[in-house]
Tab-separated table of C-alpha atoms in Angstrom:
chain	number	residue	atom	x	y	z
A	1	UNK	CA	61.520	-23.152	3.787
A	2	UNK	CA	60.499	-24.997	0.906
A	3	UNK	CA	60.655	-22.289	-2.131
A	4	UNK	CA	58.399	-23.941	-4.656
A	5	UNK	CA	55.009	-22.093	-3.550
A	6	UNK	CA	51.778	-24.646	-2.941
A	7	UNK	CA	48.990	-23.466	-5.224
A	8	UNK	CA	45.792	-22.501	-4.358
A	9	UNK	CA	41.926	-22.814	-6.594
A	10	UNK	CA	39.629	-20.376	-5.480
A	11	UNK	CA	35.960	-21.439	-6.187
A	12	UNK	CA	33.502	-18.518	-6.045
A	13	UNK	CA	34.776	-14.704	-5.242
A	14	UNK	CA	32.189	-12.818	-3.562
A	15	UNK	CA	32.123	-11.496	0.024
A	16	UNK	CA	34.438	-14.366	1.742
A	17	UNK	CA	35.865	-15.524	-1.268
A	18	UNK	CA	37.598	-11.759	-2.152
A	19	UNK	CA	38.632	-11.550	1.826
A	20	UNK	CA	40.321	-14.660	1.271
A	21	UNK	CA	42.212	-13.319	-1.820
A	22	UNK	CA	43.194	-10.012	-0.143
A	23	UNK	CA	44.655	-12.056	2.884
A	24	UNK	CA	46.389	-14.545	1.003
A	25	UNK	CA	48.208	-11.562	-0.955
A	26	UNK	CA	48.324	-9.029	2.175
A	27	UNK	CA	49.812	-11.663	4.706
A	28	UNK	CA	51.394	-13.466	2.027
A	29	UNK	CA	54.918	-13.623	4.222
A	30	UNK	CA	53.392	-14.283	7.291
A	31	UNK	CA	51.443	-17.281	5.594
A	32	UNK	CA	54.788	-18.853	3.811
A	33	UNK	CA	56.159	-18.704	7.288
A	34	UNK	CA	53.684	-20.429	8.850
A	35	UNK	CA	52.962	-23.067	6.552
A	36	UNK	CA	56.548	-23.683	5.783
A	37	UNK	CA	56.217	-22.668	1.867
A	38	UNK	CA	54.728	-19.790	-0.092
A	39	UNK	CA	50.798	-19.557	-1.330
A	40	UNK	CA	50.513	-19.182	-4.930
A	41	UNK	CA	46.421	-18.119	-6.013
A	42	UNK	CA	46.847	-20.326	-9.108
A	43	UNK	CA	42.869	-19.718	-10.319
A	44	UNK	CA	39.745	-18.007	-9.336
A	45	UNK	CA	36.604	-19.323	-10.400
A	46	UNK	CA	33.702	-17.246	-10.995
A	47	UNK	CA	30.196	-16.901	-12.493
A	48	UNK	CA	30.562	-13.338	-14.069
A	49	UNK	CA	34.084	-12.661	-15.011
A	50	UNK	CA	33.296	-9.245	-15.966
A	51	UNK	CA	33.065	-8.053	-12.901
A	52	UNK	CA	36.127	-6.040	-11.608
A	53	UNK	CA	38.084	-7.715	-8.888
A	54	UNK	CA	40.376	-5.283	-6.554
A	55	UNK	CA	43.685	-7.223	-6.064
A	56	UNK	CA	42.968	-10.096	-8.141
A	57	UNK	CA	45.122	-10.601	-11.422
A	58	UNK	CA	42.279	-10.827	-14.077
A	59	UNK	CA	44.336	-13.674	-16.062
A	60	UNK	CA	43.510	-15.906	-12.755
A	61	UNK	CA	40.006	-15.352	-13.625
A	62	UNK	CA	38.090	-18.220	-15.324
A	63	UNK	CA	34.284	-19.160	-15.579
A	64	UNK	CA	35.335	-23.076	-15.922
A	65	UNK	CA	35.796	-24.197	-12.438
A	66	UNK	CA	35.774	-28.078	-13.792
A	67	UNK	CA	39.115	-27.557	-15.519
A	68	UNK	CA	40.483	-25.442	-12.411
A	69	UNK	CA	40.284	-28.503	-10.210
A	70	UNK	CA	40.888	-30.830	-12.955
A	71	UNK	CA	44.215	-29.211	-13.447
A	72	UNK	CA	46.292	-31.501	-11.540
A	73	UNK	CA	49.258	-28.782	-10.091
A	74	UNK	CA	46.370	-27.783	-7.674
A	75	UNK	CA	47.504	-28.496	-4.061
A	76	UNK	CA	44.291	-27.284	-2.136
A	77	UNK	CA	40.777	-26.321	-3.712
A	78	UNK	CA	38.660	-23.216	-1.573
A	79	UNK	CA	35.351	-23.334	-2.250
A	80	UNK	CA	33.070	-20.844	-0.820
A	81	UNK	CA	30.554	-20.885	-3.348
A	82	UNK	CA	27.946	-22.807	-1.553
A	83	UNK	CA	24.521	-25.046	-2.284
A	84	UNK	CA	24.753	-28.523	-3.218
A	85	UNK	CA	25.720	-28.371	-7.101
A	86	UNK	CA	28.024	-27.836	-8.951
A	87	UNK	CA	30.265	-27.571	-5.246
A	88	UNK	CA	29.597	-31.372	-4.283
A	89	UNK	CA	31.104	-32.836	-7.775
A	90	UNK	CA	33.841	-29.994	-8.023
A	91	UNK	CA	34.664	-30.947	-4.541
A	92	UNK	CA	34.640	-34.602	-5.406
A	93	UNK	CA	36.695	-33.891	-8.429
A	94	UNK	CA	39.232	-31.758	-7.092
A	95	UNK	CA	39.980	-35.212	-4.345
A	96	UNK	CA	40.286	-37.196	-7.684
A	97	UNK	CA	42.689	-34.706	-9.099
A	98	UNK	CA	44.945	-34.632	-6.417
A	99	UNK	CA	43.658	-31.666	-4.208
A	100	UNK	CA	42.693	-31.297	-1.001
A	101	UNK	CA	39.810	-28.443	-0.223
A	102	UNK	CA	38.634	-25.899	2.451
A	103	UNK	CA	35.125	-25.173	2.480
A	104	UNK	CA	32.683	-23.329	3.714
A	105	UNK	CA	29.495	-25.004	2.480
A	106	UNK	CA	27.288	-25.560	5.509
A	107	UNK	CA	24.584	-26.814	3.367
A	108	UNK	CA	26.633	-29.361	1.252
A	109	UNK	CA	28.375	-30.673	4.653
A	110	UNK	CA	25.012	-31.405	6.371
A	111	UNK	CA	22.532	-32.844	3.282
A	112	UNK	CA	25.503	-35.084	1.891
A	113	UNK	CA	28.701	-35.025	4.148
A	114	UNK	CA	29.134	-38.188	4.000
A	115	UNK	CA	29.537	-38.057	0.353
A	116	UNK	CA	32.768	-35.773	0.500
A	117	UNK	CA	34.146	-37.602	3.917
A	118	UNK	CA	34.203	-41.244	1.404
A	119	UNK	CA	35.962	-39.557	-1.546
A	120	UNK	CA	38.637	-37.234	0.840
A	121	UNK	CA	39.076	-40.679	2.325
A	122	UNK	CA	39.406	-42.523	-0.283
A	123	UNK	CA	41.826	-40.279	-2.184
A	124	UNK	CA	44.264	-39.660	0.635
A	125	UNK	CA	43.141	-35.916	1.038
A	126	UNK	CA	42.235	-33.455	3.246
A	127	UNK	CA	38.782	-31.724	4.257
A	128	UNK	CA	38.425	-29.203	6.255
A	129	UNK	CA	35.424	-26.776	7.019
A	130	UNK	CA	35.888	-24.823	9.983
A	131	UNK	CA	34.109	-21.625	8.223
A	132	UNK	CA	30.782	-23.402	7.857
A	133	UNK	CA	30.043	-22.713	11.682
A	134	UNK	CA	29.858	-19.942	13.101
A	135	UNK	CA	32.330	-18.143	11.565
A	136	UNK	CA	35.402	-17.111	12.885
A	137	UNK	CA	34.766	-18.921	16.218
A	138	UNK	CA	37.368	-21.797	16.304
A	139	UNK	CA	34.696	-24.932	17.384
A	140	UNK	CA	34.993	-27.435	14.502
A	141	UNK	CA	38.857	-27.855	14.941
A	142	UNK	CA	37.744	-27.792	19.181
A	143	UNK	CA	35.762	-30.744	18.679
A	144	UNK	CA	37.140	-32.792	16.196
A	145	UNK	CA	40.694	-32.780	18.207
A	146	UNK	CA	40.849	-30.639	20.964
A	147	UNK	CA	37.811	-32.610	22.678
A	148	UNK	CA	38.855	-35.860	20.526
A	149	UNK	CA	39.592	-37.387	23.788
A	150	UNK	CA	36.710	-36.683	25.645
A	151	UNK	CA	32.844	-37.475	25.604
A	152	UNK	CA	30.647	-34.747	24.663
A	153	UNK	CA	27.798	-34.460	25.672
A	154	UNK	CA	25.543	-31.218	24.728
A	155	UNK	CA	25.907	-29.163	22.665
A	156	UNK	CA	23.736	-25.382	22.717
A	157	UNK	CA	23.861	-22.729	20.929
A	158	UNK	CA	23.269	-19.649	19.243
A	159	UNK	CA	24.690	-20.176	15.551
A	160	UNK	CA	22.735	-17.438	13.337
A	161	UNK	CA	23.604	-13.651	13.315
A	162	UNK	CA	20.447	-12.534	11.769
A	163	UNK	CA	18.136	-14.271	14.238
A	164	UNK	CA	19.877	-12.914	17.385
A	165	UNK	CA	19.927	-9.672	15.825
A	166	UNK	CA	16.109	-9.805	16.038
A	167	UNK	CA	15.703	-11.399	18.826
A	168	UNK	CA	17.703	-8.950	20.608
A	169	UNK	CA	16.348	-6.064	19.018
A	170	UNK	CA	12.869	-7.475	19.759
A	171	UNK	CA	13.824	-8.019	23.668
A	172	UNK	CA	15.983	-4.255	24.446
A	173	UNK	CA	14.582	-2.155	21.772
A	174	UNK	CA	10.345	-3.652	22.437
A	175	UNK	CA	10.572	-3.713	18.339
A	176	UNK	CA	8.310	-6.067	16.564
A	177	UNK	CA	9.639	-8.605	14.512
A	178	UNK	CA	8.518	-7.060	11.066
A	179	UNK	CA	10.327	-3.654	12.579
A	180	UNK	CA	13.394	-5.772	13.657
A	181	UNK	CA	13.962	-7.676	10.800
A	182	UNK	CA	13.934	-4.462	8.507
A	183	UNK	CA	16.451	-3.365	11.061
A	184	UNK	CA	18.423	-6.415	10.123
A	185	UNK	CA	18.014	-5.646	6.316
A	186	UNK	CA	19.243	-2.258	6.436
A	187	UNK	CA	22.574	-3.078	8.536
A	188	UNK	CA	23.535	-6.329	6.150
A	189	UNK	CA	22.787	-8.620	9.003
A	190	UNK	CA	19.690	-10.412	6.740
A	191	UNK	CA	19.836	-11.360	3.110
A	192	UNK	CA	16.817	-9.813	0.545
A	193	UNK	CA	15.055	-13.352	0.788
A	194	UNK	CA	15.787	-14.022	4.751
A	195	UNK	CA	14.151	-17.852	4.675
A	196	UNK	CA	17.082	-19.448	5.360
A	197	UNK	CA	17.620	-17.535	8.411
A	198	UNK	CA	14.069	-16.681	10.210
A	199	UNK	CA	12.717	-20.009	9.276
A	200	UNK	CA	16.060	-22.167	10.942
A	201	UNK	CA	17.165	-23.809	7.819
A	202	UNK	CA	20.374	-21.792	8.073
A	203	UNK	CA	20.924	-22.965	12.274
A	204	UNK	CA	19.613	-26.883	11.081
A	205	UNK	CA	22.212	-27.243	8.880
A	206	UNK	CA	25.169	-25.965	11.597
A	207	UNK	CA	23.745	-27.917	14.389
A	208	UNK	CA	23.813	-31.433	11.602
A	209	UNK	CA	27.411	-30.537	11.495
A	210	UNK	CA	28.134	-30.288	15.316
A	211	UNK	CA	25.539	-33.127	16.440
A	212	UNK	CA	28.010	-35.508	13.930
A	213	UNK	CA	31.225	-34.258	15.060
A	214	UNK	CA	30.468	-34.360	19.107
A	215	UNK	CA	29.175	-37.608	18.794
A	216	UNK	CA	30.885	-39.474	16.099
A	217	UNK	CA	27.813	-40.452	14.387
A	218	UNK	CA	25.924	-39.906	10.776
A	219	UNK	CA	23.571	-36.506	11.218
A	220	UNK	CA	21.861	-35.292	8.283
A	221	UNK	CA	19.916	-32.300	7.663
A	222	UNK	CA	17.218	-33.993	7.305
A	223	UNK	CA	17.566	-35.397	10.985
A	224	UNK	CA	17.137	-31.768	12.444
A	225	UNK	CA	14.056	-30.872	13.915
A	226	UNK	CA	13.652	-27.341	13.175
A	227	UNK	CA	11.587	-24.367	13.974
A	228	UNK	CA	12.040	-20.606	12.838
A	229	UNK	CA	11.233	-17.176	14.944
A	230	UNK	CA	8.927	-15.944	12.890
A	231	UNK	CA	5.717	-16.892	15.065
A	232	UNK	CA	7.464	-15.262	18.073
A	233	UNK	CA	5.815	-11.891	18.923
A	234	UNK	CA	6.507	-9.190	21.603
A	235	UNK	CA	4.299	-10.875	23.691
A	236	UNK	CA	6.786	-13.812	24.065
A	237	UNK	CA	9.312	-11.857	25.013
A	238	UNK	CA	7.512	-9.763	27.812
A	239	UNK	CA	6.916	-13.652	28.948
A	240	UNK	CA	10.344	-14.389	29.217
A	241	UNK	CA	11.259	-11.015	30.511
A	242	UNK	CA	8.737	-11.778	33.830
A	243	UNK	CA	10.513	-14.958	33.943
A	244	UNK	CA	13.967	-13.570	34.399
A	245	UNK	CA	14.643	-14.954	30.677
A	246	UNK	CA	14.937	-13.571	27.272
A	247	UNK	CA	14.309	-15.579	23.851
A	248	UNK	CA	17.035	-16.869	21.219
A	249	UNK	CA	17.214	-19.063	18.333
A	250	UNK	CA	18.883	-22.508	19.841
A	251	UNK	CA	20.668	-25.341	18.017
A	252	UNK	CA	20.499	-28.349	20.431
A	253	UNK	CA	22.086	-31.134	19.809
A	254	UNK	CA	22.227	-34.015	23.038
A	255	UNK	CA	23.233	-37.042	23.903
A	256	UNK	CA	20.809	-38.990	25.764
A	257	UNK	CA	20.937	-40.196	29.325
A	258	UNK	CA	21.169	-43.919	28.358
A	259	UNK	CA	23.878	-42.982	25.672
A	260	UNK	CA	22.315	-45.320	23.520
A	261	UNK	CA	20.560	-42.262	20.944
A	262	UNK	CA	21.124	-38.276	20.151
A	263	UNK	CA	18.833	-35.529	19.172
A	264	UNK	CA	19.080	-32.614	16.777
A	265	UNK	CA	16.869	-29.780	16.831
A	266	UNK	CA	16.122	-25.901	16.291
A	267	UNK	CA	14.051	-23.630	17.826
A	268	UNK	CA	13.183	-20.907	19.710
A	269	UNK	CA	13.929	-21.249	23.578
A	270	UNK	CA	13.946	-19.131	26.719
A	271	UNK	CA	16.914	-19.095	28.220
A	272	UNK	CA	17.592	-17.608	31.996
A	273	UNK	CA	19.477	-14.337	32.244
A	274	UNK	CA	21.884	-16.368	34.399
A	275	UNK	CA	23.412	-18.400	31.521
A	276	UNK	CA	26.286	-17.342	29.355
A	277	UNK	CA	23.911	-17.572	26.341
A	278	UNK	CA	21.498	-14.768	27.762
A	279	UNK	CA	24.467	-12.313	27.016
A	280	UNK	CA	25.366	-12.834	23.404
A	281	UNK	CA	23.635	-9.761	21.705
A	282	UNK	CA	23.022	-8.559	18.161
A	283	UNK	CA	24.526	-10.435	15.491
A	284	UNK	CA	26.821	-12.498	17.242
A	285	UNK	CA	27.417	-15.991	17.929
A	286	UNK	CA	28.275	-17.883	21.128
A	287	UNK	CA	28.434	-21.994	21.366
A	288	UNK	CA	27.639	-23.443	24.747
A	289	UNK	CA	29.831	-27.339	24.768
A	290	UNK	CA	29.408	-29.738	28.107
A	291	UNK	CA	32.008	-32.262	27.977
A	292	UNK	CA	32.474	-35.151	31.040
A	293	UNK	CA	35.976	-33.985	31.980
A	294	UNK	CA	36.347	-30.813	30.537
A	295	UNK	CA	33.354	-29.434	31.706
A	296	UNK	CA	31.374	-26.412	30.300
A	297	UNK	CA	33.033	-24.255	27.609
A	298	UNK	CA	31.800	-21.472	25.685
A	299	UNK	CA	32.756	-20.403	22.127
A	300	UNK	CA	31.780	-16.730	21.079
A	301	UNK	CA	32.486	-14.506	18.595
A	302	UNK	CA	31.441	-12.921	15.336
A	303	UNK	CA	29.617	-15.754	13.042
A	304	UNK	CA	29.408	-14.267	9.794
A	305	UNK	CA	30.572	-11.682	7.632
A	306	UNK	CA	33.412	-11.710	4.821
A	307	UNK	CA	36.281	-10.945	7.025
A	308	UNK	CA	35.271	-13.406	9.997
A	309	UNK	CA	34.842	-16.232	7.720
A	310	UNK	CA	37.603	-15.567	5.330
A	311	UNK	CA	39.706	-15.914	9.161
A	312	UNK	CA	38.461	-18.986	9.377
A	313	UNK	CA	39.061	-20.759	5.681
A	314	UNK	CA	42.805	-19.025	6.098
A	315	UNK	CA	43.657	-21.359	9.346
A	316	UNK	CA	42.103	-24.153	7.488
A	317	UNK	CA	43.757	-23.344	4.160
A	318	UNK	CA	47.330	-22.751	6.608
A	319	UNK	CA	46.495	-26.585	8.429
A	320	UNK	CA	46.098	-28.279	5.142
A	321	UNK	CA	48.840	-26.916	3.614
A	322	UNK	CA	51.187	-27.942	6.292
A	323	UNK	CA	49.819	-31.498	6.219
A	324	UNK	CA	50.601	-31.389	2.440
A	325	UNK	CA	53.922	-30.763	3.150
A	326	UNK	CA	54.427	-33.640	5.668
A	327	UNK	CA	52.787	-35.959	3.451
A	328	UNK	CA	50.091	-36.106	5.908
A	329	UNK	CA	46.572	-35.861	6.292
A	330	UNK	CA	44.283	-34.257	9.171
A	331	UNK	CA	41.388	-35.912	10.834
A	332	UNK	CA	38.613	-37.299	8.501
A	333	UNK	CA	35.003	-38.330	9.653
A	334	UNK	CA	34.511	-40.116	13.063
A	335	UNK	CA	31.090	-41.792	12.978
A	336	UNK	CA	31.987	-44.843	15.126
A	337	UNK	CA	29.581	-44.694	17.313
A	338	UNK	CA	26.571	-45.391	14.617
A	339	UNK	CA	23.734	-43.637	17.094
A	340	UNK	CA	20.605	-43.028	16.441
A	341	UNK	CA	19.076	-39.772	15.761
A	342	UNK	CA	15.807	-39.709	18.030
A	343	UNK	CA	12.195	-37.761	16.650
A	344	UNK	CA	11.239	-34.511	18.919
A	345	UNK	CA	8.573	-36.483	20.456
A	346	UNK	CA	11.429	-37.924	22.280
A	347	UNK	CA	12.558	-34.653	23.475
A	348	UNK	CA	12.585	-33.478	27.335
A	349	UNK	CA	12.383	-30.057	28.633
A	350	UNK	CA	9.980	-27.692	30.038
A	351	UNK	CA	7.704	-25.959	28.347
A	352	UNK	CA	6.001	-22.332	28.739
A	353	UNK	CA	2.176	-22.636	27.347
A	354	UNK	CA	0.114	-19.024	26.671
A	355	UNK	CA	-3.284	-19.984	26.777
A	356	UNK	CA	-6.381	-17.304	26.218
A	357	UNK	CA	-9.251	-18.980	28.135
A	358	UNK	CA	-12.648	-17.565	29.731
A	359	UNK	CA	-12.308	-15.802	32.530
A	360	UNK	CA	-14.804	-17.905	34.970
A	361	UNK	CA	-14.860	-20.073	37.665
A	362	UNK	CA	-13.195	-23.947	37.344
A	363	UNK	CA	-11.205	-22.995	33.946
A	364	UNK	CA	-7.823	-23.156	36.036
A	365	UNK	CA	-9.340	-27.099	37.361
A	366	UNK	CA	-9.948	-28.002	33.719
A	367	UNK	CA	-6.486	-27.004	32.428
A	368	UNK	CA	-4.786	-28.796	35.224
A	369	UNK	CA	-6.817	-32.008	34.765
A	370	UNK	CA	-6.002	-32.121	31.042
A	371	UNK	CA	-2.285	-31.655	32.094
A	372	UNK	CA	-2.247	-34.656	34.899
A	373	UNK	CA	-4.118	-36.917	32.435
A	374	UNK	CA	-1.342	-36.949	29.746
A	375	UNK	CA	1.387	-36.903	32.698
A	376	UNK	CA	2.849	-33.312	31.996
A	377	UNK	CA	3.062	-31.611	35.730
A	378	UNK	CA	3.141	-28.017	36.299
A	379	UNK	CA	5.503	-25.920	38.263
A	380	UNK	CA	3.751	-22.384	38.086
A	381	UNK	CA	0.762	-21.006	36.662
A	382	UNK	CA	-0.004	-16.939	35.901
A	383	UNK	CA	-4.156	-16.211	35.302
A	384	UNK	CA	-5.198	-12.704	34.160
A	385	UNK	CA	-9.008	-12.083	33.747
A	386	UNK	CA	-10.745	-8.784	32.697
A	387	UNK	CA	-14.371	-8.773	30.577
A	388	UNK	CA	-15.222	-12.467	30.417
A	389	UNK	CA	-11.517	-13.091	28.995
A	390	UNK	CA	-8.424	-14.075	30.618
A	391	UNK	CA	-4.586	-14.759	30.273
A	392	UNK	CA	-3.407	-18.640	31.414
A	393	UNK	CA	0.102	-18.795	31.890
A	394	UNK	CA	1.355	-22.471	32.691
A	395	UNK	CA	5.335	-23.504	32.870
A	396	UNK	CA	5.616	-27.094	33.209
A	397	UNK	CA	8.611	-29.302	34.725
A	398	UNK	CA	10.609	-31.289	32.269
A	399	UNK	CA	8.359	-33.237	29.831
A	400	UNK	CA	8.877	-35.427	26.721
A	401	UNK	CA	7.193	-33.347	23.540
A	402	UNK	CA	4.990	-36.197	22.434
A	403	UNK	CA	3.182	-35.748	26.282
A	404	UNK	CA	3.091	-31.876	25.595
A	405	UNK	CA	1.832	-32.438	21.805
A	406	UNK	CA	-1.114	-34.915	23.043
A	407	UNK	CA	-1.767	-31.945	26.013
A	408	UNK	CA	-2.315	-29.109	23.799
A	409	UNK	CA	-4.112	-31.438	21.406
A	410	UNK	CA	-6.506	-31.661	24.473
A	411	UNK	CA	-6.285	-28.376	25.877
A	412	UNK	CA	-7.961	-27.378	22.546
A	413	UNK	CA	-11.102	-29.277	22.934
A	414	UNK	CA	-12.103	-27.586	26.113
A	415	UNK	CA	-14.976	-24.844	25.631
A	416	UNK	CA	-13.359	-22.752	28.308
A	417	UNK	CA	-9.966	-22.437	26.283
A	418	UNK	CA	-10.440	-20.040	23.484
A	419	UNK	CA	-6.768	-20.642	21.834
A	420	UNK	CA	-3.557	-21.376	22.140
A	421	UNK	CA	-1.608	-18.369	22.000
A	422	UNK	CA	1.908	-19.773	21.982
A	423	UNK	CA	4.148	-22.583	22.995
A	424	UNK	CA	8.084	-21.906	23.847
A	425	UNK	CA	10.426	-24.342	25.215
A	426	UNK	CA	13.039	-23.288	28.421
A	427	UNK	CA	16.236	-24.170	27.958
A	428	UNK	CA	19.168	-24.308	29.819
A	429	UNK	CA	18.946	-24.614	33.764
């Protein structure tokens, strides 16, 4: 074993960054085995150094994270302080300065990967992110090598805590979402502002990430289609439940038939009570990967939390550190392929429409005229009159979302259909 330890920056030192510390010093003998060399925590960067640290010499403590990774003795830069800036230039700098770096910046990797993929490339170093999906589920290292020799071809799945939380509280519990989501608040499962989470921001950027690695093409953020939970109500989920479904949060990300394009996209789904998915309650996360010759595989675990994630960055941080002592580097970006990124409009799947509608002869006719005009066919349809009102209920067969857009567009029109009460996509049969 090599004696001289490999030193280690630490960008940011909150609830993953301080797990990541207390392993590094905890496990610091099973690490050096491992890796082939000891860990030294050379510098800890941090935006209020006052703050007291457990574990953490205080002299490592520094507020300039620019002259950390500029220091040039620093083997691999962590940074787990997320957003786009100042992590994308110290990231950028630390490659110049001879590091490689471990991050966990979901955000970063999906609105500019491409940035950090040129300049670890063109420095000769290493990045690795495996904590910026889902946690401590292994699925980025899966992909990029495990499944390197194979064609991918879907991947689903459920890659936020907080929404399934909800979701799941919303289906077992018959909680509203208001009621759930204050649920989520009080356990630590949602954040004080929980936009990122409710509204899919937080799922887009994880499924840019996977569409790019399964693949091997260019997905940004912006190339997501994405849709949040906060317009589903119990009334959804009784839906589903009659169905033999329940409701979660889905990142989708497919190849298409032809192979010629991909899609991206978030949003809630009903899935049957038959697939794996169904299963994966509270705040945990399960990925759903169909591969031509490996077949289906599923990925679960928990996907988030300071000890889960601070898992993940420590195999990373162990990988890279081994390369660094072979003189080697790891797999960089794969975007060969150069496909497309289709709109939604493009997008096939079935659809379950609520409709509130008067409750009077030839309303039923209408609907299903408006339906064969824009060439959306129907595989069952629920009615439920009382008082001059009534309950439509229409699931469709497999339709592209342009034809189901121009149908509701329609459906609206008619006299006899007094709103649109939801929309919900059914995934996964």
């Amino acid at each position: 074993m090599r004696t001289r330890p490999l030193k280690v920056a630490l960008l940011g030192c909150g609830v993953v960054g301080s797990e990541v510390a207390r392993i590094m010093t905890t496990h610091a003998d099973d690490l050096a085995a491992r890796i082939g060399a000891p860990l030294e925590l050379a510098g800890v960067a941090v935006r209020r150094p006052s703050k007291v640290r457990e574990g953490i010499d205080p002299a490592l403590i520094t507020t300039d994270a620019t002259a950390l990774v500029k220091r040039g003795d620093i083997d691999v830069v962590v940074e787990v302080i997320g957003g786009i800036e100042p992590a994308r230039t110290l990231i950028t700098t630390a490659f110049e300065h001879g590091a490689s770096v471990v991050s966990a910046n979901k955000a970063l990797l999906a609105k500019d990967g491409t940035t950090l993929y040129d300049a670890a490339a063109r420095h000769g170093r290493d990045l690795y992110f495996e904590a910026a999906v889902a946690g401590a589920i292994p699925l980025i290292r899966p992909l990029r090598e495990s499944l390197a020799g194979d064609t991918v071809n879907r991947v689903l799945g459920i890659v936020n805590g907080t929404t399934n939380f909800i979701l799941d509280r919303m289906d077992t519990a018959g909680s509203g979402y208001s009621e759930a989501l204050d649920e989520a608040t009080a356990l630590g499962y949602a954040e004080a502002d929980p936009t990122a989470d409710v509204e899919g921001f937080d799922a887009a950027a994880k499924a840019a990430i996977l569409a790019g690695i399964a693949f091997h093409t260019r997905v940004r953020l912006d190339d997501v289609h994405r849709e949040g939970i906060t317009e589903v109500t119990s009334a959804d989920l009784a839906s589903a439940q009659r169905m033999g479904c329940t409701v979660k949060l889905l990142a989708i990300c497919e190849r298409a038939a032809d192979g010629r394009s991909v899609t991206a996209r978030v949003h809630p789904a009903m899935i049957p009570l038959s697939h794996p998915l169904a299963s994966v309650r509270e705040a945990y996360n399960a990925v759903f990967v169909e591969a031509e010759a490996a077949g289906q595989l599923m990925f679960y675990g928990p996907g988030a939390g300071g000890a889960p994630t601070a898992s993940a960055v420590l195999g990373d941080l162990v990988a890279v550190c081994r390369n660094k002592l072979n003189g080697a580097t790891g797999p960089g970006e794969s975007a060969y392929t150069r496909l497309p990124v289709s709109s939604m409009g493009e997008v096939v799947t079935r659809y379950h429409i609520n409709l509130d509608v008067a409750d009077k002869p030839g309303v039923l006719a209408q609907v299903a005229t408006v339906f064969a005009e824009h060439g959306v066919s129907i595989d069952t349809v629920r009615q439920k009159g009382k008082d001059g009102e009534a309950s439509l209920v229409v699931v469709t067969h497999r339709a592209a979302d342009a034809a189901l857009s121009g149908t509701v567009e329609a459906l609206r029109k008619l006299d006899t259909v007094r709103g649109v009460a939801s929309i919900m996509r059914v995934e996964g049969e």
